mmCIF file of C-alpha atoms in Angstrom:
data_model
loop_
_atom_site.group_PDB
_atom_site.id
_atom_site.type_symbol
_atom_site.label_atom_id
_atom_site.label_comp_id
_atom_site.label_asym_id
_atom_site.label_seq_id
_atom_site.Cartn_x
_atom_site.Cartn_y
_atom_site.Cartn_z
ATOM 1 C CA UNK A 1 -36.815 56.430 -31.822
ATOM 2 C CA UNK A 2 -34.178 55.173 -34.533
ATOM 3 C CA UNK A 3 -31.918 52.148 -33.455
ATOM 4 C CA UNK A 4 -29.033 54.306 -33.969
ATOM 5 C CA UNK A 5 -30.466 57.242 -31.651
ATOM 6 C CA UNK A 6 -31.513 54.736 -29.002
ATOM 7 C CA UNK A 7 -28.169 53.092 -28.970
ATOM 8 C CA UNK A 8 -25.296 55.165 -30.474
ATOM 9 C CA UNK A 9 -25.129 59.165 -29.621
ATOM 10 C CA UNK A 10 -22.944 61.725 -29.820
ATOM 11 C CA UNK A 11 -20.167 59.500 -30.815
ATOM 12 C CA UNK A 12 -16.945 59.834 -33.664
ATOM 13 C CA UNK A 13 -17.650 57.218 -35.914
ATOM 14 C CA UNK A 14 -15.828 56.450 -38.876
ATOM 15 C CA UNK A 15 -16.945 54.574 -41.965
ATOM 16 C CA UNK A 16 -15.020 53.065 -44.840
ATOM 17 C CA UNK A 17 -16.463 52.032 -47.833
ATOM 18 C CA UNK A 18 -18.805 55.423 -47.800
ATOM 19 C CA UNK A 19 -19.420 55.865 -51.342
ATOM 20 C CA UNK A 20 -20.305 52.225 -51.544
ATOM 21 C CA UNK A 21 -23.726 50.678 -51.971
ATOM 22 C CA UNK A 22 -23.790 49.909 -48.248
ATOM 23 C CA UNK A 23 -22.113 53.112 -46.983
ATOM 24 C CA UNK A 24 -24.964 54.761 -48.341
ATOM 25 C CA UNK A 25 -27.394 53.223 -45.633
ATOM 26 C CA UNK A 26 -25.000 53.582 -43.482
ATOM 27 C CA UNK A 27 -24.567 56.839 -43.266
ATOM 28 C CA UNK A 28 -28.375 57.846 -43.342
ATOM 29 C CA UNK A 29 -28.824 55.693 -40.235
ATOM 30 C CA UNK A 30 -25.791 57.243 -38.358
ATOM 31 C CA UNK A 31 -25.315 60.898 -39.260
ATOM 32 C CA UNK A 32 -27.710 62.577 -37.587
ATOM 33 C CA UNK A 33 -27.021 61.891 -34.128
ATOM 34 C CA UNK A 34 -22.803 61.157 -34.436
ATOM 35 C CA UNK A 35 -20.239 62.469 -35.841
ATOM 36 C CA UNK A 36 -19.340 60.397 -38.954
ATOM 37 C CA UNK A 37 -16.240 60.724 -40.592
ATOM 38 C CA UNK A 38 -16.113 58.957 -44.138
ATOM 39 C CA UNK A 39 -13.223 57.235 -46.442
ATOM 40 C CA UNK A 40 -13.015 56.177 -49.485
ATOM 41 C CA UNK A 41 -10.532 56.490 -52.602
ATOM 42 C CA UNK A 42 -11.646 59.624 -54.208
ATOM 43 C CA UNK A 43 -14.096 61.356 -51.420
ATOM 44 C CA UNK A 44 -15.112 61.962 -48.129
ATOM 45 C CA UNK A 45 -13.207 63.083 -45.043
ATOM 46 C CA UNK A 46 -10.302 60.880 -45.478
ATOM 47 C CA UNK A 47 -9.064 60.162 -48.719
ATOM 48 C CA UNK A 48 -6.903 57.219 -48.990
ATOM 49 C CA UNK A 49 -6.151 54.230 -50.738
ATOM 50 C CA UNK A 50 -6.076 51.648 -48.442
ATOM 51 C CA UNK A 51 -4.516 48.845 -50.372
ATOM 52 C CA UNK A 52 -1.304 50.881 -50.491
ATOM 53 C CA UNK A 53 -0.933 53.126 -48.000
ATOM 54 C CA UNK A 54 -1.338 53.646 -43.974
ATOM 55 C CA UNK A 55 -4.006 55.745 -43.151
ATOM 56 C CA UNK A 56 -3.277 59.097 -41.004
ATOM 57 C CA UNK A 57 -6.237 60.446 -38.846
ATOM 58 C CA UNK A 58 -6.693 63.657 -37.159
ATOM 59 C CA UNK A 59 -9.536 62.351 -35.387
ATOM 60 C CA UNK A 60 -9.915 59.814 -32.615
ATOM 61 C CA UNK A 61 -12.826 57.087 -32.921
ATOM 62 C CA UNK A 62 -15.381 55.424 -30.529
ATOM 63 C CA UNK A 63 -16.988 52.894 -33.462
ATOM 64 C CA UNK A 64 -14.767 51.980 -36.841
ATOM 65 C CA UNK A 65 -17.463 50.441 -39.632
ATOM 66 C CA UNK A 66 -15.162 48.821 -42.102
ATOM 67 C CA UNK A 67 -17.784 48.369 -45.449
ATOM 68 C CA UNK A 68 -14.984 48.825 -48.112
ATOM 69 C CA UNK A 69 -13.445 45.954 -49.824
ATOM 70 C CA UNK A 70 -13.132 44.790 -53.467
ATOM 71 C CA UNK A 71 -16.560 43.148 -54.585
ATOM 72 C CA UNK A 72 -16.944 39.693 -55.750
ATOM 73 C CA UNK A 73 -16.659 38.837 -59.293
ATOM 74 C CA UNK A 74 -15.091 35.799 -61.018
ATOM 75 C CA UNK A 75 -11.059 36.636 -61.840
ATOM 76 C CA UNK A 76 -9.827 35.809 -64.954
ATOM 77 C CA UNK A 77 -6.144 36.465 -64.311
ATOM 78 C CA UNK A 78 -4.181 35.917 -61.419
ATOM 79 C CA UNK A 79 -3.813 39.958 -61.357
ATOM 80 C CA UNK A 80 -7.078 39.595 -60.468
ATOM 81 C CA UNK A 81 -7.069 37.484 -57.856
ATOM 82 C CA UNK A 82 -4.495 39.425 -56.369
ATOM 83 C CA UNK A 83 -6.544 42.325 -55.894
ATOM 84 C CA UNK A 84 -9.101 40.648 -53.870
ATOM 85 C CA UNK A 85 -6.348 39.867 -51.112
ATOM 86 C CA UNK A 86 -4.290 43.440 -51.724
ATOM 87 C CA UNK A 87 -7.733 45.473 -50.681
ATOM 88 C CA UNK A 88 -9.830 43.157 -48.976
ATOM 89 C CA UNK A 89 -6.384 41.877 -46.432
ATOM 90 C CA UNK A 90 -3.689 44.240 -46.999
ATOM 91 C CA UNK A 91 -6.339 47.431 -46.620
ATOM 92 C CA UNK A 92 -7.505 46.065 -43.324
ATOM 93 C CA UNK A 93 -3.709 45.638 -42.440
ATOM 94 C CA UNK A 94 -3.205 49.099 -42.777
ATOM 95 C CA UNK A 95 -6.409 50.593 -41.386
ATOM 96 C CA UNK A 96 -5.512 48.666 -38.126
ATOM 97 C CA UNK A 97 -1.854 50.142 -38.108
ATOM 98 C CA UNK A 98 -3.328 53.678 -38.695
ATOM 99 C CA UNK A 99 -5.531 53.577 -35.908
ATOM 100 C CA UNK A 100 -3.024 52.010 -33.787
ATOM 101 C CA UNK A 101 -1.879 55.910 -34.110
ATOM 102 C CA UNK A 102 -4.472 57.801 -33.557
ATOM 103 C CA UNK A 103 -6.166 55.726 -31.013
ATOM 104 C CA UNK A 104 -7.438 52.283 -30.472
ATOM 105 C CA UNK A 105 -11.492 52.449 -31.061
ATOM 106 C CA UNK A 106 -13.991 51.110 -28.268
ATOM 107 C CA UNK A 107 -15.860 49.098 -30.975
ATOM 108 C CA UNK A 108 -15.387 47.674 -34.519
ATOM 109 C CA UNK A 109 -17.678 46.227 -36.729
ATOM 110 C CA UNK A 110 -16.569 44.291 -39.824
ATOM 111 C CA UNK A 111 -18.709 44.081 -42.803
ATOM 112 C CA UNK A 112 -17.939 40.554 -44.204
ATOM 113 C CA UNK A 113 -19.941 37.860 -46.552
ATOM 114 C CA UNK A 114 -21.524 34.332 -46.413
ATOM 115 C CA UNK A 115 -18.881 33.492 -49.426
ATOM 116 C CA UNK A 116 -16.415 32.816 -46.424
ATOM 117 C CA UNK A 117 -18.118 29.552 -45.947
ATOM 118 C CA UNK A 118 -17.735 28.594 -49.402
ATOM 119 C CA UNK A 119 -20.738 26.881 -50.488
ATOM 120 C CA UNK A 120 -22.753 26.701 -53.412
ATOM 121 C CA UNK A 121 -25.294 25.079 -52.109
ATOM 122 C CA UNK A 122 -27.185 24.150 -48.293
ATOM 123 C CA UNK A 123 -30.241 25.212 -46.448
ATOM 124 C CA UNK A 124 -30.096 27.140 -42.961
ATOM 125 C CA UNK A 125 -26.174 27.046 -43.050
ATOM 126 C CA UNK A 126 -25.093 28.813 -39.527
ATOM 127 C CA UNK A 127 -21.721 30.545 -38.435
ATOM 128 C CA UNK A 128 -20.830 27.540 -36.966
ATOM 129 C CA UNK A 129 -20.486 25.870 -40.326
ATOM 130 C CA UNK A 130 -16.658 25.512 -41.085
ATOM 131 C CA UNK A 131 -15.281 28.096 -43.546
ATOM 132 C CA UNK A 132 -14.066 26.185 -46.150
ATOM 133 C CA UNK A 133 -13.834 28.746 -48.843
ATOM 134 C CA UNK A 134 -11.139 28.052 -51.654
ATOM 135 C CA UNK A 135 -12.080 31.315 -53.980
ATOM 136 C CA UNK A 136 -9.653 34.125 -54.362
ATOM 137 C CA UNK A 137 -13.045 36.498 -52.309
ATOM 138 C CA UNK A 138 -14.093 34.043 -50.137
ATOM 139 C CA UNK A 139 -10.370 33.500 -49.101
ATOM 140 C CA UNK A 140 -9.642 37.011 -48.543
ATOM 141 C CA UNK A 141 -12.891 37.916 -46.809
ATOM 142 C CA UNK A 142 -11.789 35.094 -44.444
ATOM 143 C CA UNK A 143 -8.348 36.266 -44.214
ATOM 144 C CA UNK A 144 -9.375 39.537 -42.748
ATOM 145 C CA UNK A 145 -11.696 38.257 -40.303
ATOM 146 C CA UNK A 146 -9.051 36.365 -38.627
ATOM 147 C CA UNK A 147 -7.195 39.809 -38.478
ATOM 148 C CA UNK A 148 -10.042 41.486 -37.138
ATOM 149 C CA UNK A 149 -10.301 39.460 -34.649
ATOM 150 C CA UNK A 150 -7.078 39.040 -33.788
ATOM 151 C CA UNK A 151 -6.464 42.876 -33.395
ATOM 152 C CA UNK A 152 -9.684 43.255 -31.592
ATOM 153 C CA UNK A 153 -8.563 40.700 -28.596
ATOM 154 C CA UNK A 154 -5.434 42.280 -28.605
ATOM 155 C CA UNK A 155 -6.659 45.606 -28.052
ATOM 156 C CA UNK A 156 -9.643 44.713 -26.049
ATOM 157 C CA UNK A 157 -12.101 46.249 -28.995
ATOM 158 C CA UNK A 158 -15.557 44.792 -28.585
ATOM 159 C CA UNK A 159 -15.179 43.229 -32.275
ATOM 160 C CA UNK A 160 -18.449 42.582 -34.607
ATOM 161 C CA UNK A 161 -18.703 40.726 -38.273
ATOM 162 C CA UNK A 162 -21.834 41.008 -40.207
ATOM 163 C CA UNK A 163 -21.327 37.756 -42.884
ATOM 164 C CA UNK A 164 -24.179 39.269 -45.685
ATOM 165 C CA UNK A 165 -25.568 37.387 -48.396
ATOM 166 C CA UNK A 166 -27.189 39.699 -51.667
ATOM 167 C CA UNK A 167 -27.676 43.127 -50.583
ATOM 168 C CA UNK A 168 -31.232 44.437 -51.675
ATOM 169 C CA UNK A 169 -32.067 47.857 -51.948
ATOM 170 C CA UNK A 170 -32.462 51.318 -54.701
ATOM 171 C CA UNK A 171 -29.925 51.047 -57.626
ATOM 172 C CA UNK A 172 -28.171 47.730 -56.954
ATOM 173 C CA UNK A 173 -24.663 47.048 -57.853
ATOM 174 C CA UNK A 174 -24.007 43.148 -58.992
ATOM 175 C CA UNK A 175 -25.963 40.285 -60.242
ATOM 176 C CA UNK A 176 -29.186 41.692 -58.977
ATOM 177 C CA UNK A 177 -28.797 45.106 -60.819
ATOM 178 C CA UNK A 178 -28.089 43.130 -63.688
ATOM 179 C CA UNK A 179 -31.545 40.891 -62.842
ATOM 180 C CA UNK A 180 -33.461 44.216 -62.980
ATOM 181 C CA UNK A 181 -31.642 45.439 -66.298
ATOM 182 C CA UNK A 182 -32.826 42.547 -67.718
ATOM 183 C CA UNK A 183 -36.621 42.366 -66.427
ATOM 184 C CA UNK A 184 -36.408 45.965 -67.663
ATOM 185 C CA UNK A 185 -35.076 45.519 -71.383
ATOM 186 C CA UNK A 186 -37.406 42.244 -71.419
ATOM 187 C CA UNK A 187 -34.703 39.639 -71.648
ATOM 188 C CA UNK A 188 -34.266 37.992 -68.557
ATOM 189 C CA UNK A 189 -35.347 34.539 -68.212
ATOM 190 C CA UNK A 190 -35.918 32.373 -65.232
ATOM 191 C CA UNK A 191 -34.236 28.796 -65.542
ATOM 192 C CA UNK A 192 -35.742 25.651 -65.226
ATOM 193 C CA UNK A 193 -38.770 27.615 -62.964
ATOM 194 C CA UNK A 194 -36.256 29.940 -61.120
ATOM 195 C CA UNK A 195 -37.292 27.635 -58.101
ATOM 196 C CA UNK A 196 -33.988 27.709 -55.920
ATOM 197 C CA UNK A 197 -34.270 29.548 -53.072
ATOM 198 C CA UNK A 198 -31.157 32.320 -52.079
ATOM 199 C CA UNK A 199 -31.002 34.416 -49.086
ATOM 200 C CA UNK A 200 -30.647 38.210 -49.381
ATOM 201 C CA UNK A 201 -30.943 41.149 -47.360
ATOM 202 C CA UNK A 202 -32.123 44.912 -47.470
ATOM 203 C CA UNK A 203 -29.022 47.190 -47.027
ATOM 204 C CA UNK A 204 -31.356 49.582 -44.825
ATOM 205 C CA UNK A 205 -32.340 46.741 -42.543
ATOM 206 C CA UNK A 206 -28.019 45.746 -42.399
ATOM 207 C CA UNK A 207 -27.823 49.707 -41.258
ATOM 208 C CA UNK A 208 -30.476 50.020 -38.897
ATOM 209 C CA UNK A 209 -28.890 46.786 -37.204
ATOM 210 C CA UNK A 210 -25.182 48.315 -36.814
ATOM 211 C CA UNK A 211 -25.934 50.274 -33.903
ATOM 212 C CA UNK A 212 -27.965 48.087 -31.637
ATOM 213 C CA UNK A 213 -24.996 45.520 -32.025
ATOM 214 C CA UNK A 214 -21.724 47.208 -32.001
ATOM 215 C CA UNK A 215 -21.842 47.314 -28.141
ATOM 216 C CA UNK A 216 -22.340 43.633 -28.021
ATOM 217 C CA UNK A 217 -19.697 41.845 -30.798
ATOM 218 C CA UNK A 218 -20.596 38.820 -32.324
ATOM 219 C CA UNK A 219 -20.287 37.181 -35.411
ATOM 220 C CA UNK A 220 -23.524 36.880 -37.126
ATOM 221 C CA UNK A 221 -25.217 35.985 -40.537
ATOM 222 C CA UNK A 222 -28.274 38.391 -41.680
ATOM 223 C CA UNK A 223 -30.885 37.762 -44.157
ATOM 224 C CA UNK A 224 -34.109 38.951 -44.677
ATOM 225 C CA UNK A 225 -35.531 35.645 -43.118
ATOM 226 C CA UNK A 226 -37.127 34.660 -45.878
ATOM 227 C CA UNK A 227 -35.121 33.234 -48.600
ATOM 228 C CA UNK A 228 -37.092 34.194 -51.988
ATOM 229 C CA UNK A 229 -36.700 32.244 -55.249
ATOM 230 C CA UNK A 230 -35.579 33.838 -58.614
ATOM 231 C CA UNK A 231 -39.393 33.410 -59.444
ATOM 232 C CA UNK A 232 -40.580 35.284 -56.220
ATOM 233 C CA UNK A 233 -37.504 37.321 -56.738
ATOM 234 C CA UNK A 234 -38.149 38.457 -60.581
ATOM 235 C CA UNK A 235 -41.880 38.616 -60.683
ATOM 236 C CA UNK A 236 -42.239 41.143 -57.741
ATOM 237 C CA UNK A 237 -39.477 43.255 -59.605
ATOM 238 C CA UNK A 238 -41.505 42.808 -62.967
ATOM 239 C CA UNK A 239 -44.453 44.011 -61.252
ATOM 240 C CA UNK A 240 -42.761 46.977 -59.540
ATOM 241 C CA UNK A 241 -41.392 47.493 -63.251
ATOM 242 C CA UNK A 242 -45.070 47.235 -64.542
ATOM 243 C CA UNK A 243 -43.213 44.520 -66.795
ATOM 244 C CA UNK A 244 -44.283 41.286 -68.092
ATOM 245 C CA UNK A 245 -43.618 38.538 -65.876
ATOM 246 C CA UNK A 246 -40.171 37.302 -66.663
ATOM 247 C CA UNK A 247 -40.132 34.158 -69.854
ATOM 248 C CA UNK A 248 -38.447 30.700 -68.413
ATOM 249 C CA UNK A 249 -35.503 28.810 -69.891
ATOM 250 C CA UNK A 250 -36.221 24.821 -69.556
ATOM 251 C CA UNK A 251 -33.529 23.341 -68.066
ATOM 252 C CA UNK A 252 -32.371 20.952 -70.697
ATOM 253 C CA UNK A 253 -31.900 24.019 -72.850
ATOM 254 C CA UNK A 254 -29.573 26.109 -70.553
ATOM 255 C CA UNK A 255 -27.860 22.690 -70.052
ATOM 256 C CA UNK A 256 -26.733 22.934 -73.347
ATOM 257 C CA UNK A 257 -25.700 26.654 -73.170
ATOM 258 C CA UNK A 258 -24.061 26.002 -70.205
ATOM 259 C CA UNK A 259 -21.774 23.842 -71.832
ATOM 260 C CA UNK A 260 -20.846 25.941 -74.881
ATOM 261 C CA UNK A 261 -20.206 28.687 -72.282
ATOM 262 C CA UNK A 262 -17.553 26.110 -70.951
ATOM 263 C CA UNK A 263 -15.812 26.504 -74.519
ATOM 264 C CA UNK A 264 -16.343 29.695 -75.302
ATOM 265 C CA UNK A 265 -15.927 31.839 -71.785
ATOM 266 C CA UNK A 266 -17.729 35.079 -71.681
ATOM 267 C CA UNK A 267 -19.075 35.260 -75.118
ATOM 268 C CA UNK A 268 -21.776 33.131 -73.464
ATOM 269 C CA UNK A 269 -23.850 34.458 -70.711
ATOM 270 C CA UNK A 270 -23.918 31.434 -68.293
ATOM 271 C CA UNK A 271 -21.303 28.085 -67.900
ATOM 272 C CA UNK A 272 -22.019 25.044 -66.101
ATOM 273 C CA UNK A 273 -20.560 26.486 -63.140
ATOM 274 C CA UNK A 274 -22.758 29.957 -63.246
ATOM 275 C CA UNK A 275 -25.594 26.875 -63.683
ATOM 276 C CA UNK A 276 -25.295 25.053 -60.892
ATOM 277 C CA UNK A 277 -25.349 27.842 -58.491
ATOM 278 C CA UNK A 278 -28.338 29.613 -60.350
ATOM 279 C CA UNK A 279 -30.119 26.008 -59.800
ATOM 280 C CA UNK A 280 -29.029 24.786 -56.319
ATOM 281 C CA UNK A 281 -30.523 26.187 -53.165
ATOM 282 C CA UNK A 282 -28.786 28.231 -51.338
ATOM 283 C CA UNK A 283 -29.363 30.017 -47.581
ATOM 284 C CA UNK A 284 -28.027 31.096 -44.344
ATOM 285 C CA UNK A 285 -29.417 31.079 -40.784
ATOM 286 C CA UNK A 286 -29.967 33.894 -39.007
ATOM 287 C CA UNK A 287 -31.580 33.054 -35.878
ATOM 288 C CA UNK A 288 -27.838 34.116 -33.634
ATOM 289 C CA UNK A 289 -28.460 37.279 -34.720
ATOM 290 C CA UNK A 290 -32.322 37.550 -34.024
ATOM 291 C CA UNK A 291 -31.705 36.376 -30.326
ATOM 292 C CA UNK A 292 -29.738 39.687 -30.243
ATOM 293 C CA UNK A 293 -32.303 41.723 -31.650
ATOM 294 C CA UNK A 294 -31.903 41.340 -35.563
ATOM 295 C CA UNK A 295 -35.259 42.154 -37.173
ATOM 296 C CA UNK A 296 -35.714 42.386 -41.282
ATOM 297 C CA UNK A 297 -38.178 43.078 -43.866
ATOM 298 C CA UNK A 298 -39.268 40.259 -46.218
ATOM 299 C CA UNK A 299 -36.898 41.611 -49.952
ATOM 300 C CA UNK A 300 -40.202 40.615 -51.572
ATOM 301 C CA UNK A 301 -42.663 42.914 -49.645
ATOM 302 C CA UNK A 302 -39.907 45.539 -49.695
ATOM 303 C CA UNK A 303 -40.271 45.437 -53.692
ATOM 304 C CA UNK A 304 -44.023 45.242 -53.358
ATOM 305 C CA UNK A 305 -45.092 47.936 -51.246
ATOM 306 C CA UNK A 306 -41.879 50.466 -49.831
ATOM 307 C CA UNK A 307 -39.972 50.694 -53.141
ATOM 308 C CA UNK A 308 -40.869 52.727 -56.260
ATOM 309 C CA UNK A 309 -38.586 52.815 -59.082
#
C-alpha cells in the first residue's frame, strides 16, 4: 500500500504549482485515492495568477500543497528581484486570503528550499541553523515561511515546510538539466575533480513523503541521504547516457575563467562566484525528518538502475 493510500483518502486536496516539475510527482502520488484540484497560470482546475490576484474557490479543502513559486536563478535587474518576492510572498498572501473564503484547510504543507539558510558552503547543516539568507530567493522563500506559519497558528492548520535541496528526477528543469545537456552534447567538464559533495533529492521520493507527514507538521530538510559529488553525479548520468565519462577542468584553469567571467558577465559560462559554490561542499541534514518516517533513494542508484532515458 502507497504512503498516500495508507495515510491520505478520500480527501479534497489542492495543489499549486501543478504543471511544475514537482507537481508532476505530486499528483501521481495523490490522485488516485483524493480528489485533487490543481492551479497554475495557464491550466488545471483553477486558473489564476497568484502574484496579482485573490484566488476564488468553489471547493472547500482538507490538505493545501503550495509547490508554485518563481525558481531560483541569479537576477540581473532589480525587476528581477522583484519578482522573486511578488510570486514567491505576495502569491502566498493571496492564496491565504482566498482560502480564508472558502474555508480554512485542516492541513498545509509548504514546499520551501535549503537557500533560506543562505549558505554556500557546510556539511550536515540542520533546520536549526539560523536563516541568514541575503539573496533576493532565499529572502523571499523565507519571507513566506514566516507567513505560513503565522497563518497556520492563527487558524489552528497543522502547518508543514519541506526545505529541498536539487530536485532529481525525468526531464529536469535547472542546473542539473543543463548538467545532462552537456554530458549529452559532450561538453561538460568536471572542475578541479568535481569532488564537492551537494545534497539532492528525487522529486518522487519528496511526493511519496507528503502524505505520511501532512498530519504531523514540522519543518524538515530532505535529501536523498547521500550527498553525491559532481563526479558521482556526472559519471552515473554519462553511463545512463552510454556517454563518455565527463573531461575535467584543472582548477587553476577555471580560476582564470572565473575571473574573466567577472569582467565579462554572461558571455562566460562560470564567475568566481558560480566557482566557489561549484567547488565548496555543500549539504543538509535530514535525520528530523527520518525520525518521522522520511525514507529516500540514493540519486545515484536512481540513475543507475530505475531511470532510462
Amino acid at each position: 500500500m502507497g504512503l498516500a493510500k495508507k495515510y491520505l483518502l478520500n480527501m479534497n486536496i489542492l495543489l499549486t504549482g501543478a504543471s511544475g516539475f514537482l507537481g508532476g510527482s505530486i499528483i501521481k502520488e495523490l490522485s488516485s485515492e483524493n480528489s485533487l484540484f490543481s492551479l497554475s497560470r495557464n491550466s488545471g482546475d483553477y486558473q489564476f495568477s497568484l502574484e496579482n490576484e485573490i484566488p476564488n474557490f468553489n471547493d472547500f479543502f482538507d490538505l493545501v500543497i503550495h509547490a508554485a513559486g518563481k525558481a531560483h536563478f541569479v537576477p540581473k535587474t532589480e525587476d528581477e528581484k522583484k519578482q522573486f518576492y511578488d510570486v514567491n510572498v505576495v502569491g502566498i498572501q493571496n492564496l491565504l486570503k482566498g482560502l480564508e473564503v472558502s474555508g480554512v484547510p485542516k492541513q498545509f504543507v509548504f514546499i520551501s528550499s535549503v537557500s533560506v539558510y543562505g549558505q554556500e558552503q557546510g556539511l550536515n547543516i540542520t533546520e536549526d541553523c539560523t536563516l541568514v539568507a541575503k539573496d533576493a530567493y532565499g529572502l523571499s522563500k523565507i519571507e513566506a515561511e514566516l507567513l505560513v506559519q503565522k497563518w497556520c497558528n492563527e487558524h489552528n492548520v497543522v502547518c508543514t515546510i519541506l526545505r529541498l535541496p536539487l530536485l532529481v528526477g525525468k526531464n529536469p528543469p535547472g542546473n542539473l538539466g543543463a548538467m545532462i545537456k552537456g554530458i549529452t552534447k559532450g561538453y561538460y567538464f568536471n572542475i578541479g575533480g568535481g569532488k564537492a559533495k551537494k545534497s539532492m533529492v528525487l522529486a518522487e521520493d519528496v511526493a511519496n513523503f507528503i502524505p505520511k507527514i501532512a498530519t504531523r507538521g514540522g519543518t524538515y530538510n530532505l535529501t536523498d541521504g547521500f550527498h553525491p559529488t559532481f563526479f558521482e553525479l556526472s559519471c552515473a548520468i554519462a553511463k545512463q547516457l552510454k556517454k563518455s565519462r565527463p573531461m575535467n577542468m584543472p582548477l587553476i584553469i577555471a580560476k582564470t575563467i572565473g575571473l574573466m567571467g567577472d569582467f565579462l558577465g554572461s558571455k562566460v559560462p562560470i564567475n568566481s562566484l558560480k566557482l566557489k559554490k561549484i567547488t565548496a561542499d555543500l549539504t543538509f541534514d535530514d535525520s528530523k525528518a527520518r525520525a518521522k518516517g522520511w525514507q529516500s533513494r540514493s540519486v545515484l542508484e536512481w540513475y543507475k538502475n530505475k531511470y532510462n532515458y
